[in-house]
Coordinates of C-alpha atoms and ligand atoms in Angstrom, one line a residue:
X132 CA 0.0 0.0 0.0
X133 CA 0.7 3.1 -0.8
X134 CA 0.7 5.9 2.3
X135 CA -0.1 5.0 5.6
X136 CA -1.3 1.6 6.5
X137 CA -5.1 0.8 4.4
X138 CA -7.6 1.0 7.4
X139 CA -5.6 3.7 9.5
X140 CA -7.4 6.7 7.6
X141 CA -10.8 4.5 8.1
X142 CA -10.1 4.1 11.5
X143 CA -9.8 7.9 12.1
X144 CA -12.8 8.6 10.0
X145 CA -14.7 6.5 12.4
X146 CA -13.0 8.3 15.3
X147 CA -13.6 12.4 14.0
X148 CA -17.2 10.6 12.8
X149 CA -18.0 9.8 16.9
X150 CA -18.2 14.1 17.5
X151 CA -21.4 14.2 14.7
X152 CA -24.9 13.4 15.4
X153 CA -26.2 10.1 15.7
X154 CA -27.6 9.4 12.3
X155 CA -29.4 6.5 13.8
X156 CA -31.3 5.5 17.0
X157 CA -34.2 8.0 16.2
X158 CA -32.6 10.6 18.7
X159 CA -31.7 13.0 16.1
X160 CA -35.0 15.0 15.1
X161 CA -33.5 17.1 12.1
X162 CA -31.2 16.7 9.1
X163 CA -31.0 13.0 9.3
X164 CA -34.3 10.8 8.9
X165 CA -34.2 6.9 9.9
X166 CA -36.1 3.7 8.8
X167 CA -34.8 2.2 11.9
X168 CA -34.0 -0.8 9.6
X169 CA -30.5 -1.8 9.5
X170 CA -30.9 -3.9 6.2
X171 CA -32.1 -1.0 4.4
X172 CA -29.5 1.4 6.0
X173 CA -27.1 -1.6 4.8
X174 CA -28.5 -2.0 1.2
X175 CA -28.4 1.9 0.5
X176 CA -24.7 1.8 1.5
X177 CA -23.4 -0.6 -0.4
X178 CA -25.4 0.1 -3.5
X179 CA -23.5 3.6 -2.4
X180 CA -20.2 2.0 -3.1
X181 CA -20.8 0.3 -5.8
X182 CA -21.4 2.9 -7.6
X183 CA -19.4 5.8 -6.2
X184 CA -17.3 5.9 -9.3
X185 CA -19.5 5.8 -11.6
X186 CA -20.3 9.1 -14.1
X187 CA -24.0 10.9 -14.0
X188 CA -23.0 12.9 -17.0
X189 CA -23.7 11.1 -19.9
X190 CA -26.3 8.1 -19.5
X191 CA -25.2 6.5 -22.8
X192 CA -22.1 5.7 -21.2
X193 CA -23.7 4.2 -17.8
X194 CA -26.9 2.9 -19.2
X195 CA -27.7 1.8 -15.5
X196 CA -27.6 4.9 -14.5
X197 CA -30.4 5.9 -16.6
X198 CA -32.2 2.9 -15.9
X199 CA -32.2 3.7 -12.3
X200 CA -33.6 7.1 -12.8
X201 CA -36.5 6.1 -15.3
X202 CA -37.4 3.7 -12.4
X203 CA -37.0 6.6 -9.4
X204 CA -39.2 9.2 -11.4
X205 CA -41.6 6.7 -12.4
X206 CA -42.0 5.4 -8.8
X207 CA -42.2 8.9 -7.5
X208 CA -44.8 9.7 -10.7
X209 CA -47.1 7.0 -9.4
X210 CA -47.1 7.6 -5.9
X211 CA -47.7 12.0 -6.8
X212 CA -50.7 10.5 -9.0
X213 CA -49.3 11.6 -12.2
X214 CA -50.4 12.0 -15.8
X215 CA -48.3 9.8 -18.3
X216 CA -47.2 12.9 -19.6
X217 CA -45.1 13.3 -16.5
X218 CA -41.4 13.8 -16.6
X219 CA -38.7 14.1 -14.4
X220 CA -35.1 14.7 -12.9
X221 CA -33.1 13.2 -10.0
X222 CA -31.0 15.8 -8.5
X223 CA -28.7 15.8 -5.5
X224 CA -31.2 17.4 -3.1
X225 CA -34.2 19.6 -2.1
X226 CA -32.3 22.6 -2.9
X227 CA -31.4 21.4 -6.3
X228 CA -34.8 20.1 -7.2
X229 CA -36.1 24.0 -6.1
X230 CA -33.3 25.6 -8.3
X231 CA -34.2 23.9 -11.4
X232 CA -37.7 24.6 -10.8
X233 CA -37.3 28.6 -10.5
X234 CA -34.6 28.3 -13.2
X235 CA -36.9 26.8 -15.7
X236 CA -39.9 28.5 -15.1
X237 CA -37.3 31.8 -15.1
X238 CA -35.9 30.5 -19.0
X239 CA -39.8 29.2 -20.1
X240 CA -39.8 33.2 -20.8
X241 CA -36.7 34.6 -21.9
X242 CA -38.2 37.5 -23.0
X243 CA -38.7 38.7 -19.6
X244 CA -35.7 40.9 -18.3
X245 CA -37.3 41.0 -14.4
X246 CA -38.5 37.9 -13.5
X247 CA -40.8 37.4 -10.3
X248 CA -42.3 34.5 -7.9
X249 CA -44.8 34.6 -5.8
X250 CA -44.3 32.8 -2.4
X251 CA -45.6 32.2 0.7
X252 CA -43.7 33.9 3.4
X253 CA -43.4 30.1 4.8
X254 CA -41.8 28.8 1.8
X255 CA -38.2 27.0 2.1
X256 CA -35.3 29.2 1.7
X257 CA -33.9 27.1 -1.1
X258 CA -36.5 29.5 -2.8
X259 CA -34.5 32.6 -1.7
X260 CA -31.1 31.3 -3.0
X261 CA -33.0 30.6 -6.5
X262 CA -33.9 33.9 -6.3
X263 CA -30.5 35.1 -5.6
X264 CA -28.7 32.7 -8.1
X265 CA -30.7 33.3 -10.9
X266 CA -32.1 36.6 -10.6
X267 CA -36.0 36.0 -10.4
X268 CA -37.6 38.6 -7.3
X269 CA -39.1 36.3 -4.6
X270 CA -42.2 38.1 -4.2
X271 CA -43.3 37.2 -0.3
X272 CA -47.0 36.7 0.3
X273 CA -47.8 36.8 4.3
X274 CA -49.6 33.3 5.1
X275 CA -52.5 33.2 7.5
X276 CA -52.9 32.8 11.1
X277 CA -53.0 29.0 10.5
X278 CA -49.2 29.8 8.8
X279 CA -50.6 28.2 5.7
X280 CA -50.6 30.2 2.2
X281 CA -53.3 32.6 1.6
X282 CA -54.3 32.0 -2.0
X283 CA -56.2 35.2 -2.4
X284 CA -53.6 36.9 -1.0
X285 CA -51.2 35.3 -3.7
X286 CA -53.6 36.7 -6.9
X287 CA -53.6 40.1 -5.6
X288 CA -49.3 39.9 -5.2
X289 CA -49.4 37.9 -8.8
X290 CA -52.1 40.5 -9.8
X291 CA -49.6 43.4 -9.1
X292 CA -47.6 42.5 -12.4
X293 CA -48.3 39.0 -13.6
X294 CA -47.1 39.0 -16.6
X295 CA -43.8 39.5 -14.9
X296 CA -44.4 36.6 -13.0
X297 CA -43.2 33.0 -14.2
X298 CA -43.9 31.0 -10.8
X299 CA -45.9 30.4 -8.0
X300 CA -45.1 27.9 -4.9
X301 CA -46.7 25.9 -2.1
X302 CA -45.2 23.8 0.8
X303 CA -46.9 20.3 1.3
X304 CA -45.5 20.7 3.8
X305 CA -44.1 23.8 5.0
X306 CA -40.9 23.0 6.8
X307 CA -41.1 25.5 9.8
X308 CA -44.9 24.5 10.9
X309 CA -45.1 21.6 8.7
X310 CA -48.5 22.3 7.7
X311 CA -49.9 22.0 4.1
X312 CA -50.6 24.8 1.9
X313 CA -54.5 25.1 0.2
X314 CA -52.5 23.7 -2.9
X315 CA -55.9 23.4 -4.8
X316 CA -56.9 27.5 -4.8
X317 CA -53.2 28.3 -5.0
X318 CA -52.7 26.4 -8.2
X319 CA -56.0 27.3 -9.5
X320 CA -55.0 30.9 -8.9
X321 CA -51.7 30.2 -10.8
X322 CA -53.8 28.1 -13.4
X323 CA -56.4 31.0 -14.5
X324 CA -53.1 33.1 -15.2
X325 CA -51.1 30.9 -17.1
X326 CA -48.4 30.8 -14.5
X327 CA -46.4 27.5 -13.6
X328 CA -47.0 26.3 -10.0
X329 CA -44.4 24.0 -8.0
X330 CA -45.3 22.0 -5.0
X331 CA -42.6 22.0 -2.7
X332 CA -43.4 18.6 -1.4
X333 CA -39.4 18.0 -0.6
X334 CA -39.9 16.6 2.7
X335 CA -43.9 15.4 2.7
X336 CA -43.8 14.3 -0.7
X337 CA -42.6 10.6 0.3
X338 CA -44.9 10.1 3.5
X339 CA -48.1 12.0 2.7
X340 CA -49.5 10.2 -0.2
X341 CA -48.9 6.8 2.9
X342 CA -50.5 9.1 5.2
X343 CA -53.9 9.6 3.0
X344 CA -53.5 5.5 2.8
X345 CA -53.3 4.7 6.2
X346 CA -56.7 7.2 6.5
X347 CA -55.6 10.5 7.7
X348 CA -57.1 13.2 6.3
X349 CA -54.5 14.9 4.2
X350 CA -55.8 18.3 2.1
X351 CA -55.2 17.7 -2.2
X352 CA -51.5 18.6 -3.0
X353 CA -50.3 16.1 -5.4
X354 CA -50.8 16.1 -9.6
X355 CA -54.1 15.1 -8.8
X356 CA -54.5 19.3 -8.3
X357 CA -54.9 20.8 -11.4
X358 CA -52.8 23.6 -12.5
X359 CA -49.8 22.2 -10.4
X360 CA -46.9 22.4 -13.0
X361 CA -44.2 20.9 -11.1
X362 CA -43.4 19.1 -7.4
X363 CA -40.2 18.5 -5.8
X364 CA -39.5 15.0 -3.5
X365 CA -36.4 14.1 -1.8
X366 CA -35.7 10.8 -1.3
X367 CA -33.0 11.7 1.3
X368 CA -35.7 12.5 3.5
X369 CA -39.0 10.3 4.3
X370 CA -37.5 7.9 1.1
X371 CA -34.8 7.0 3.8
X372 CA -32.2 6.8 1.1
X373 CA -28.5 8.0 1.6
X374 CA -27.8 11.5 1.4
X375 CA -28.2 13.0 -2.1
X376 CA -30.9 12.8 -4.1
X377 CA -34.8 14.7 -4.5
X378 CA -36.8 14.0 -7.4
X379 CA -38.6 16.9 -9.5
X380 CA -41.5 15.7 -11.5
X381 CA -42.8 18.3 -14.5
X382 CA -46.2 17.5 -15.6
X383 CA -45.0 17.6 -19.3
X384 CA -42.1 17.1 -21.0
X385 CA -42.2 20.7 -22.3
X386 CA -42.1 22.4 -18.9
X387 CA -39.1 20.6 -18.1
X388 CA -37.3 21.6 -21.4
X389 CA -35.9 25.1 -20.0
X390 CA -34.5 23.0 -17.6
X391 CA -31.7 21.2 -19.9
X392 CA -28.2 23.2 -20.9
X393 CA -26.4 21.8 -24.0
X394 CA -23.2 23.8 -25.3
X395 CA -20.9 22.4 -27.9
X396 CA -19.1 26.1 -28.2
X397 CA -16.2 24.3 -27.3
X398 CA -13.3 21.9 -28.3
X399 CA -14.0 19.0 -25.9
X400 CA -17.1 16.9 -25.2
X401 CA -20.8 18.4 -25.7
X402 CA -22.0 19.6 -22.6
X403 CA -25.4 18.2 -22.0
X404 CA -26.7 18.0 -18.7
X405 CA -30.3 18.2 -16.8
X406 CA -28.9 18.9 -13.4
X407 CA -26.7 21.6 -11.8
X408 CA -23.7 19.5 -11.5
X409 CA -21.9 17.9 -15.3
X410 CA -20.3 15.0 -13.4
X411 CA -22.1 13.7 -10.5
X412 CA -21.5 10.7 -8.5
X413 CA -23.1 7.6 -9.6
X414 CA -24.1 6.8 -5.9
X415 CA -26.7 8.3 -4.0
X416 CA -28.6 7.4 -7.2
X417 CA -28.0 3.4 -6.9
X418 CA -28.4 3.9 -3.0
X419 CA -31.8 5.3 -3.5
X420 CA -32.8 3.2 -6.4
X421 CA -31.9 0.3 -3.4
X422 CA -33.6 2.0 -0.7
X423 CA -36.7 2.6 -2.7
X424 CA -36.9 -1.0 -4.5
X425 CA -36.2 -2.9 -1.0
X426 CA -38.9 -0.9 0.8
X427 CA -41.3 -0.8 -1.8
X428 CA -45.1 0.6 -1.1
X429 CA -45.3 -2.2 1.4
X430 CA -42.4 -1.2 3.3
X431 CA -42.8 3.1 3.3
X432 CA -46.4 2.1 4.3
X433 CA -45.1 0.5 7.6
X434 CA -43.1 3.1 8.2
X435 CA -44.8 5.8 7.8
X436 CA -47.3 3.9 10.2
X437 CA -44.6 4.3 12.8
X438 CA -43.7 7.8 12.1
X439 CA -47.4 8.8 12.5
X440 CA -48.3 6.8 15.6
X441 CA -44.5 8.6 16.7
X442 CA -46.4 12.0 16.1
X443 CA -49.8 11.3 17.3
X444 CA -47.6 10.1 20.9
X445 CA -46.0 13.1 21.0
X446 CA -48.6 15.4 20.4
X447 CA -50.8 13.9 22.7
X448 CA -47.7 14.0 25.6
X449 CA -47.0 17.5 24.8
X450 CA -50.4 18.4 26.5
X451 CA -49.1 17.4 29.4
X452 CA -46.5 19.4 29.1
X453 CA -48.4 23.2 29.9
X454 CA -45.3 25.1 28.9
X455 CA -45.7 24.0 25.6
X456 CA -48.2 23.9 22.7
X457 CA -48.4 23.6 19.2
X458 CA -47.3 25.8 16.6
X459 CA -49.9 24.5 14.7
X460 CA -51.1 21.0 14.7
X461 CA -48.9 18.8 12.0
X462 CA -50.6 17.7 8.8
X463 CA -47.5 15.8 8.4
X464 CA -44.3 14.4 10.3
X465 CA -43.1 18.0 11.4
X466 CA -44.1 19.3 14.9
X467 CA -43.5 22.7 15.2
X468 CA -43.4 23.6 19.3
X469 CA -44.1 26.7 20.7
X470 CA -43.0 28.0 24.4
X471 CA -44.5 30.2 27.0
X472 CA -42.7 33.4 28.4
X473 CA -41.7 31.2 31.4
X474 CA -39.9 28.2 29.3
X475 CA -36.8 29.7 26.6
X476 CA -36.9 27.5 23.5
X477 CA -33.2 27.9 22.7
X478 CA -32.6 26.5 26.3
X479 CA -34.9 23.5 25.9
X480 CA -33.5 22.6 22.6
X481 CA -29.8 22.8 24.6
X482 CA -31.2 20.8 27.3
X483 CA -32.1 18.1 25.1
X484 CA -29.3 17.6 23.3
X485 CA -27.2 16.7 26.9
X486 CA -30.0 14.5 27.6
X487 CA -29.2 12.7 24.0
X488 CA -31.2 14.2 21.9
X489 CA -31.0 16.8 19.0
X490 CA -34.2 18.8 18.1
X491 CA -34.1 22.2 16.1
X492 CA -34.4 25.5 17.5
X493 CA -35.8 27.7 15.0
X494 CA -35.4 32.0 15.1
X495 CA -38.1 34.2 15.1
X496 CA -39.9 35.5 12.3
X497 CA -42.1 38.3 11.5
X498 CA -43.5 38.7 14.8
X499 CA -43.7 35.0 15.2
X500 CA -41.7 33.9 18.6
X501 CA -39.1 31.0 18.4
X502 CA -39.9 27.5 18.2
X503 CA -38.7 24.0 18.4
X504 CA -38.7 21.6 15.2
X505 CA -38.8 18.2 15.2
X506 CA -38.9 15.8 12.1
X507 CA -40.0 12.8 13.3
X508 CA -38.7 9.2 11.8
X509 CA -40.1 5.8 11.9
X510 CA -37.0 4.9 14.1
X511 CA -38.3 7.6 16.9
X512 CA -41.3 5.7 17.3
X513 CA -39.6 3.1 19.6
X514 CA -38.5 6.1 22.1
X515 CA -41.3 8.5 22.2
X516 CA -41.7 7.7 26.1
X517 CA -38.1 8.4 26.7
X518 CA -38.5 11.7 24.4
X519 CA -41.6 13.2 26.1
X520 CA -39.5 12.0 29.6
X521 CA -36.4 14.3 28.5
X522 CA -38.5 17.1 26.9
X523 CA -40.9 17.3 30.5
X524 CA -36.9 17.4 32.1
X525 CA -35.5 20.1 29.8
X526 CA -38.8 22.4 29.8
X527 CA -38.6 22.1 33.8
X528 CA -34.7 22.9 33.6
X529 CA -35.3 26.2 31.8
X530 CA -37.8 27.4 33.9
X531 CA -35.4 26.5 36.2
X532 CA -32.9 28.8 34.6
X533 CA -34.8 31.1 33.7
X534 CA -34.8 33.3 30.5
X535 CA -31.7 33.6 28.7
X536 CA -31.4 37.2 29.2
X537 CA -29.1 39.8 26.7
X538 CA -27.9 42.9 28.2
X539 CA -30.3 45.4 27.0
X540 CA -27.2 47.2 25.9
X541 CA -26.3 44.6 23.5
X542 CA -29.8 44.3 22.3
X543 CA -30.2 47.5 21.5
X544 CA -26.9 47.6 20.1
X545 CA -27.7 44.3 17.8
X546 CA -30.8 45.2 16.4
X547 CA -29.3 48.3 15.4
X548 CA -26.8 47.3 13.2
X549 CA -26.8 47.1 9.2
X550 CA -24.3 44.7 8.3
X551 CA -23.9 46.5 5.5
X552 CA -21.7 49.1 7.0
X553 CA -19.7 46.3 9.1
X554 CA -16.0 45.6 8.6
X555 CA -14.3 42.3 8.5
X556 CA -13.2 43.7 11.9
X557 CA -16.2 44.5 13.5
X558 CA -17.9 40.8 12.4
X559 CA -14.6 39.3 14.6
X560 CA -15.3 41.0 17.6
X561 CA -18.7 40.9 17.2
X562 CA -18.8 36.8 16.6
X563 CA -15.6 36.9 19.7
X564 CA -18.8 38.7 22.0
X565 CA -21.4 36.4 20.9
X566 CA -19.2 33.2 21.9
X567 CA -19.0 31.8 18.5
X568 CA -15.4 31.7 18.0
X569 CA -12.5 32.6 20.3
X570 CA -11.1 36.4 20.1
X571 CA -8.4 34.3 17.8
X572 CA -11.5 33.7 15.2
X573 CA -9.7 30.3 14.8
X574 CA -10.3 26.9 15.6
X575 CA -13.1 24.4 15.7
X576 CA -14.2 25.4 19.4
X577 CA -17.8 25.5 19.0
X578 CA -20.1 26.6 21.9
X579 CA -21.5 23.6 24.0
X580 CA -24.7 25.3 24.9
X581 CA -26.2 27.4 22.0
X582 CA -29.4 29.3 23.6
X583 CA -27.5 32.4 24.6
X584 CA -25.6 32.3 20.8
X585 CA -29.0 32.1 19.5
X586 CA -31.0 34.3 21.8
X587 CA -28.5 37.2 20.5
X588 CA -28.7 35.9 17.2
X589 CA -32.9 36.2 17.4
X590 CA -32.5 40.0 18.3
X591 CA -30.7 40.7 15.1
X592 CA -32.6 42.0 12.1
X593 CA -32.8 38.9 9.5
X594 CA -30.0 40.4 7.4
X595 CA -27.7 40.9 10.8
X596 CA -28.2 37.2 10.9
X597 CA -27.5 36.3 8.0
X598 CA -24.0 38.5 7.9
X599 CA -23.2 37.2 11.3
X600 CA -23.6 33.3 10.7
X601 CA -21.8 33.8 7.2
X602 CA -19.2 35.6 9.2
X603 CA -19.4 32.6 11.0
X604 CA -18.9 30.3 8.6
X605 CA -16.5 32.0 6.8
X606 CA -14.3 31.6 10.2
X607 CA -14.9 28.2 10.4
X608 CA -14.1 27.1 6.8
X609 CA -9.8 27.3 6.9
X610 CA -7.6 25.1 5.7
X611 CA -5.4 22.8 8.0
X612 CA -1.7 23.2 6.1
X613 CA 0.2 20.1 6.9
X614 CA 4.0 20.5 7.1
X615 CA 5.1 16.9 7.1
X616 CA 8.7 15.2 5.8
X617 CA 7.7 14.6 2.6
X618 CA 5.9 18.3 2.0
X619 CA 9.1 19.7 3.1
X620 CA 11.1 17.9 0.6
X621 CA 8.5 18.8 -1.9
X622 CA 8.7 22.4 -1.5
X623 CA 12.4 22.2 -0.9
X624 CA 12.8 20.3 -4.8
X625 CA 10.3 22.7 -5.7
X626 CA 12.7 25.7 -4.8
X627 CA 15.9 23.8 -6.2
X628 CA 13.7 23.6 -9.8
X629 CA 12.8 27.3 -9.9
X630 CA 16.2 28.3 -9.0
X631 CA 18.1 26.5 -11.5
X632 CA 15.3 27.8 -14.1
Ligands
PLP177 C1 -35.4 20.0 3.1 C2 -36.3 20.9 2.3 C3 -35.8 21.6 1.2 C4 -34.3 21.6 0.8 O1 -33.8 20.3 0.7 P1 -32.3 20.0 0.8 O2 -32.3 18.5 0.6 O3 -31.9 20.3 2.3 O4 -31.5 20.7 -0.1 C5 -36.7 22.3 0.4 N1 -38.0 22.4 0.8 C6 -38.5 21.8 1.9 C7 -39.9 21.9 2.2 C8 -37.6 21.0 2.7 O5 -38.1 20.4 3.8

């Protein structure tokens, strides 16, 4: 072998791997989603490998490839009651399957130098970075008290210029209060103007249409709705594949036209490609195509059985729970919680996570107070008793605690700012004082407890946020130089090359 022994740089994978969420055991209730079924988990994997070297840009060469994704789109064309005119695309993620939609609706009329959407204020922010990619103004529409879209709301913003306006959008559902959008009246709305409509169905898409099955009463959101153009689905999600791949479905071949590039103005290969990326990994494709053969209708049935009975547990123990309530009762697998002024969110969602257990604190919004997420998975089904044990602990350990309180000073001083005028500078000292990185600003030393980070972060105006956390980021993301032997010889044969140039 070349390099260090063959299973040492495994072996330290597994060991950095140990400081990540669990992505199994049901405990983590955001970002990862689990069938609880270590076959499937196993299948998805290996398929992974399999075909981790394998080329997504040009299906003639991997015929499988293809294969596999005429299979995924039909599966996910069946279960979103589709016409046969249906098409479709895997892509790597939600965020993808949104960009292509916004970027194909934005190129079905090139002759429109402003493009505009119309969205619910509730909409996924993969909406906003479409917007901000490809230059079409994310028009936000407020939603109602019941946080789901107001449809007449949405005609009167379309209604303001709409023949400016090449998209409309619905959550089914919504990831903040995972409720679903009146899809039927928001299409229609979109229909009677000649406008595309996309569900974005990312995360229900692959449990609702079981939820309807098993009898719950689940509003019209699927092809089934007229006037709905286009719906995105990840499989990552509720499809319990591996990381890395959403389906969007067009209702006709023609709508998903815009969506293809092709340039041969150039010596090599013709570009032609119906995704974001040219080459794309072979894998997360063969690990859904697994997932999804190996579960089948049968198996997401079950599990989506267990997800639901999951929710309707912890729904029913949060009532005994008075600090907490609702954000709106779930039409799906999202529960959206809401605090009273004795109980901070941020510090429940701290005081969860050192009882084992990751939930997702979410900011405030337009007047909205902060609240906590969960996505449930089948695999959390088998611990809701323990959950609603720790969550009754944590809310009782922050009134304990009390309100995270920011010195009014700070506050004031926060909510003030336009990041706009902030130097490079000011963002250290400002990230230094909110105890997101050391004074340094280097170094992987993330906070342990995050509620007074993010009760300073909730004062800030959106765009403070937003500057701050990329700030953040930006901090975070450095490269680790390595000086070893053989780089120094390197560099050194490197200099003795130049120098006798
Ligand atoms: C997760 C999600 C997305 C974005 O998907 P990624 O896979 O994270 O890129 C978009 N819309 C909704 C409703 C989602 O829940």
């Amino acid at each position: 072998m070349i390099g260090a022994p063959h299973d040492d740089a495994l072996a330290r994978l597994r060991a950095m791997q140990a400081a990540d969420l669990p992505v199994h055991g049901g405990r983590t209730l955001a970002y990862v989603y689990d069938s609880g079924l270590p076959d499937i988990d196993r299948i998805g994997r290996e398929a992974v490998a399999a075909y981790a070297g394998s080329n997504g840009l040009d299906p003639t060469a991997f015929p499988s490839l293809l294969q596999m994704e005429n299979d995924l789109v039909g599966f996910a064309a069946d279960l979103l009651d589709a016409p046969d005119t249906c098409v479709g695309t895997v892509t790597s993620g939600g965020t993808e399957s949104v960009l292509l939609a916004v970027q194909g609706a934005r190129d079905s009329r090139p002759d429109l130098a402003r493009p505009r959407m119309v969205l619910p204020t509730t909409a996924h922010a993969a909406f906003h970075k479409a917007a901000h990619y490809f230059g079409v103004e994310a028009v936000l529409v407020p939603v109602g008290p019941d946080f789901r879209a107001d449809p007449a709301a949405m005609a009167a913003a379309i209604d303001e210029d709409p023949d400016r306006t090449v998209l409309v959008a619905a959550s089914a559902p919504s990831y903040a209060h995972g409720v679903v959008d009146p899809v039927t009246q928001v299409a229609a709305v979109a229909a009677a103007r000649g406008i595309r409509c996309h569900v974005d169905a990312c995360i229900g898409g692959w449990v609702l249409p079981y939820a309807a099955r098993l009898g719950r009463s689940v509003p019209a959101w699927t092809f089934a709705v007229e006037g709905v153009t286009s719906i995105s689905v990840d499989l990552h999600k509720y499809g319990y594949a591996p990381k890395g791949t959403s389906v969007l479905l067009h209702r006709t071949a023609g709508l998903r036209r815009p969506q293809y590039f092709a340039s041969a103005a150039w010596p090599g290969y013709t570009m032609l490609n119906s995704t974001l990326q040219s080459t794309k990994s072979g894998g997360p494709l063969a690990g859904a195509w697994a997932v999804v053969q190996s579960l089948g209708d049968t198996g997401y049935e079950l599990l989506s059985r267990e997800t639901f009975e999951a929710v309707d547990a912890i729904v029913a123990g949060l009532a005994d729970i008075p600090a907490l309530s609702l954000a709106a009762a779930p039409d799906s697998t999202l529960v959206a919680i809401a605090t009273d002024a004795g109980c901070d969110a941020f510090t429940v969602c701290d005081e969860m996570a050192a009882r084992g257990w990751y939930v997702q604190p979410q900011m405030s919004y337009a007047g909205q107070p902060p609240t906590i997420h969960l996505s449930v998975s089948a695999a959390t089904n088998a611990h809701v008793d323990d959950f609603l044990t720790a969550l009754a602990d944590s809310v009782a350990a922050a009134q304990e605690s009390g309100p995270v309180s920011v010195d009014p000073g700070i506050a004031e001083f926060i909510g003030a700012l336009d990041p706009a005028t902030l130097s490079d500078e000011d963002f250290d000292g400002l990230l230094a004082a909110a105890g997101l990185v050391g004074g340094d600003a280097a170094g992987l030393d993330l906070p342990e407890r995050m509620a007074e980070v993010n009760a300073m972060l909730d004062l800030a105006s959106p765009a403070m946020r937003e500057a701050l956390l990329v700030a953040f980021l930006d901090r975070l993301a450095r490269p680790v130089r390595q000086r070893t032997p053989e780089r120094v010889a390197l560099d050194a044969a490197k200099a003795t090359t130049e120098s006798s140039e």
